[in-house]
Coordinates of C-alpha atoms in Angstrom, one line a residue:
M1 CA 0.0 0.0 0.0
K2 CA 2.9 2.4 0.8
A3 CA 4.4 1.7 -2.6
F4 CA 1.1 2.5 -4.3
V5 CA 0.8 5.8 -2.4
R6 CA 4.4 6.6 -3.3
I7 CA 3.7 5.9 -7.0
I8 CA 0.6 8.2 -6.9
D9 CA 2.7 10.9 -5.3
E10 CA 5.4 10.5 -8.0
V11 CA 2.7 10.7 -10.7
E12 CA 1.3 13.9 -9.2
S13 CA 4.7 15.4 -9.0
M14 CA 5.4 14.5 -12.7
K15 CA 2.0 16.0 -13.7
Q16 CA 3.0 19.3 -12.0
M17 CA 6.4 19.3 -13.7
V18 CA 4.8 18.7 -17.1
R19 CA 2.3 21.5 -16.4
G20 CA 5.1 23.8 -15.4
S21 CA 7.1 22.9 -18.5
A22 CA 4.1 23.5 -20.7
I23 CA 3.6 26.9 -19.2
L24 CA 7.2 27.8 -19.7
L25 CA 7.1 26.6 -23.3
V26 CA 4.0 28.8 -24.0
L27 CA 5.8 31.8 -22.4
V28 CA 9.0 31.3 -24.4
A29 CA 6.9 30.9 -27.6
S30 CA 5.1 34.1 -26.8
V31 CA 8.3 36.0 -26.3
L32 CA 9.8 34.6 -29.5
S33 CA 6.7 35.5 -31.4
L34 CA 6.7 39.1 -30.0
S35 CA 10.4 39.4 -30.8
A36 CA 9.9 38.3 -34.4
Q37 CA 7.0 40.8 -34.7
N38 CA 9.3 43.6 -33.3
D39 CA 12.0 42.6 -35.8
K40 CA 9.7 42.7 -38.8
A41 CA 8.1 46.0 -37.6
A42 CA 11.5 47.7 -37.3
I43 CA 12.5 46.3 -40.7
Q44 CA 9.3 47.4 -42.4
Q45 CA 9.5 50.9 -40.8
L46 CA 13.1 51.5 -42.0
K47 CA 12.4 50.0 -45.4
G48 CA 9.5 52.3 -45.8
E49 CA 11.6 55.4 -44.7
L50 CA 14.4 54.4 -47.1
E51 CA 12.1 53.9 -50.0
Q52 CA 10.1 57.0 -49.4
K53 CA 13.3 59.1 -49.3
N54 CA 14.9 57.1 -52.1
I55 CA 17.9 56.3 -50.0
V56 CA 20.3 53.5 -50.9
Y57 CA 23.0 54.2 -48.3
F58 CA 22.8 55.8 -44.9
A59 CA 25.2 56.1 -42.0
T60 CA 25.3 57.8 -38.7
A61 CA 27.2 57.9 -35.4
V62 CA 25.5 55.9 -32.7
P63 CA 24.3 58.4 -30.0
G64 CA 25.9 57.8 -26.6
A65 CA 28.6 55.4 -27.9
A66 CA 31.6 57.5 -28.8
G67 CA 33.4 56.4 -32.0
T68 CA 30.7 53.9 -32.9
Y69 CA 28.9 54.0 -36.2
V70 CA 26.2 52.2 -38.0
G71 CA 25.5 52.2 -41.7
V72 CA 22.9 50.5 -44.0
Q73 CA 22.7 49.7 -47.6
H74 CA 19.2 49.1 -48.9
I75 CA 18.8 47.0 -52.0
K76 CA 15.2 47.8 -52.8
G77 CA 12.9 44.9 -52.3
M78 CA 15.8 42.5 -51.7
A79 CA 18.0 43.1 -48.7
L80 CA 19.3 45.3 -45.9
I81 CA 23.0 45.1 -45.2
V82 CA 23.9 46.8 -41.9
I83 CA 27.4 47.5 -40.7
H84 CA 28.1 48.4 -37.1
C85 CA 31.7 49.1 -35.9
R86 CA 33.9 51.2 -33.6
A87 CA 36.2 53.5 -35.5
A88 CA 39.8 54.1 -34.6
A89 CA 40.3 57.6 -33.1
D90 CA 42.1 58.9 -36.2
N91 CA 39.1 57.9 -38.4
M92 CA 36.3 59.5 -36.3
S93 CA 36.8 63.1 -37.5
F94 CA 36.9 61.9 -41.1
L95 CA 33.7 59.9 -40.7
D96 CA 32.0 62.7 -38.9
E97 CA 32.9 65.1 -41.7
E98 CA 31.6 62.8 -44.4
I99 CA 28.3 62.3 -42.4
A100 CA 28.0 66.1 -42.1
K101 CA 28.4 66.3 -45.9
K102 CA 25.7 63.6 -46.2
D103 CA 28.1 61.4 -48.3
Y104 CA 26.6 58.3 -46.8
R105 CA 27.8 56.0 -49.5
K106 CA 31.4 56.9 -48.8
V107 CA 30.9 56.5 -45.0
Y108 CA 29.2 53.1 -45.6
K109 CA 32.1 52.0 -47.8
D110 CA 34.6 53.2 -45.2
L111 CA 32.8 51.4 -42.5
S112 CA 32.9 48.2 -44.5
M113 CA 36.7 48.3 -44.5
M114 CA 37.0 48.8 -40.7
R115 CA 37.1 45.1 -39.8
G116 CA 38.7 44.2 -36.5
N117 CA 37.2 47.3 -34.7
D118 CA 34.3 45.5 -33.1
Y119 CA 33.0 45.1 -36.7
S120 CA 29.7 43.5 -37.3
L121 CA 27.8 43.1 -40.6
V122 CA 24.3 41.7 -40.9
F123 CA 23.0 40.7 -44.3
D124 CA 19.2 40.3 -44.2
F125 CA 18.2 38.9 -47.5
G126 CA 14.5 39.1 -48.1
L127 CA 14.0 41.8 -45.4
D128 CA 12.5 39.3 -43.1
S129 CA 14.8 39.3 -40.1
L130 CA 17.4 36.7 -39.3
E131 CA 16.3 33.1 -39.5
I132 CA 18.3 30.1 -38.5
E133 CA 18.6 27.2 -40.9
S134 CA 16.3 28.8 -43.5
G135 CA 16.9 29.2 -47.2
S136 CA 17.0 33.0 -46.8
G137 CA 20.8 33.5 -47.4
D138 CA 21.1 35.7 -44.3
F139 CA 24.5 35.9 -42.7
I140 CA 26.3 37.6 -39.9
Q141 CA 29.9 38.7 -40.0
E142 CA 31.7 39.4 -36.8
N143 CA 35.1 40.8 -37.5
D144 CA 36.5 38.2 -39.9
K145 CA 34.2 35.3 -39.0
V146 CA 31.1 34.8 -41.2
R147 CA 28.1 32.7 -40.0
Y148 CA 25.7 31.6 -42.7
L149 CA 22.3 31.2 -41.1
N150 CA 21.2 28.7 -43.7
K151 CA 23.8 26.3 -42.3
S152 CA 23.6 24.1 -39.1
F153 CA 25.2 25.0 -35.8
T154 CA 28.0 22.5 -36.5
E155 CA 28.8 24.0 -39.9
N156 CA 29.0 27.4 -38.1
N157 CA 31.5 25.9 -35.5
F158 CA 29.1 26.0 -32.5
T159 CA 29.1 23.1 -30.1
T160 CA 25.3 23.2 -29.5
Q161 CA 22.1 24.4 -31.2
E162 CA 21.4 26.5 -28.1
E163 CA 24.8 28.3 -28.3
Y164 CA 24.1 29.0 -32.0
A165 CA 20.5 30.2 -31.3
A166 CA 21.8 32.5 -28.5
F167 CA 24.4 34.0 -30.9
V168 CA 21.7 34.7 -33.5
D169 CA 19.3 36.0 -30.9
K170 CA 22.0 38.4 -29.7
Y171 CA 22.5 39.7 -33.2
R172 CA 18.8 39.8 -33.9
E173 CA 18.4 42.2 -30.9
S174 CA 21.4 44.2 -32.0
Y175 CA 20.1 44.4 -35.6
V176 CA 16.8 45.8 -34.4
R177 CA 18.6 48.4 -32.2
W178 CA 20.8 49.4 -35.1
L179 CA 17.7 49.7 -37.4
Q180 CA 16.1 51.9 -34.8
V181 CA 19.2 54.2 -34.5
I182 CA 19.2 54.6 -38.3
S183 CA 15.4 55.2 -38.4
K184 CA 15.6 57.8 -35.7
Q185 CA 18.4 59.7 -37.5
L186 CA 16.4 59.6 -40.8
R187 CA 13.5 61.5 -39.2

């Protein structure tokens, strides 16, 4: 009889654990869904602003982050290519002058050559945010290392899927922040 009571207690405990796991999964799915909606909203907003003003290149200093710049190339209807980097002190005045002249193409090109200075590039093909293991062709370049999001975690030299997902999530959040900085400066 004691064994039967113990089994019933274990079953009840397992039911509670399953319920807790189910609730956690629903919460995680909700957060991911909201995050994806925020990504797409930021992308669509910036895309609309760039198209409305007929802008292909734009670059700006990141407010509150001395020496940090973000630039975007918009390939209409196809892609956003966003560069974020920290410029060396001797390049900052040059970049600031070019931004003041509104020579955004030149600034973007200069930013693209500043690898090694906390350099990041996000290529969002299809303007649909960053999707892991999709056929989108999206990729992230961090300094000299390129991660193709249509490849698996092992092909991108991560040890686990979770580590790979965390890397992409970090960049997805950064990508949205960078888009918001650009969008704010366009207004």
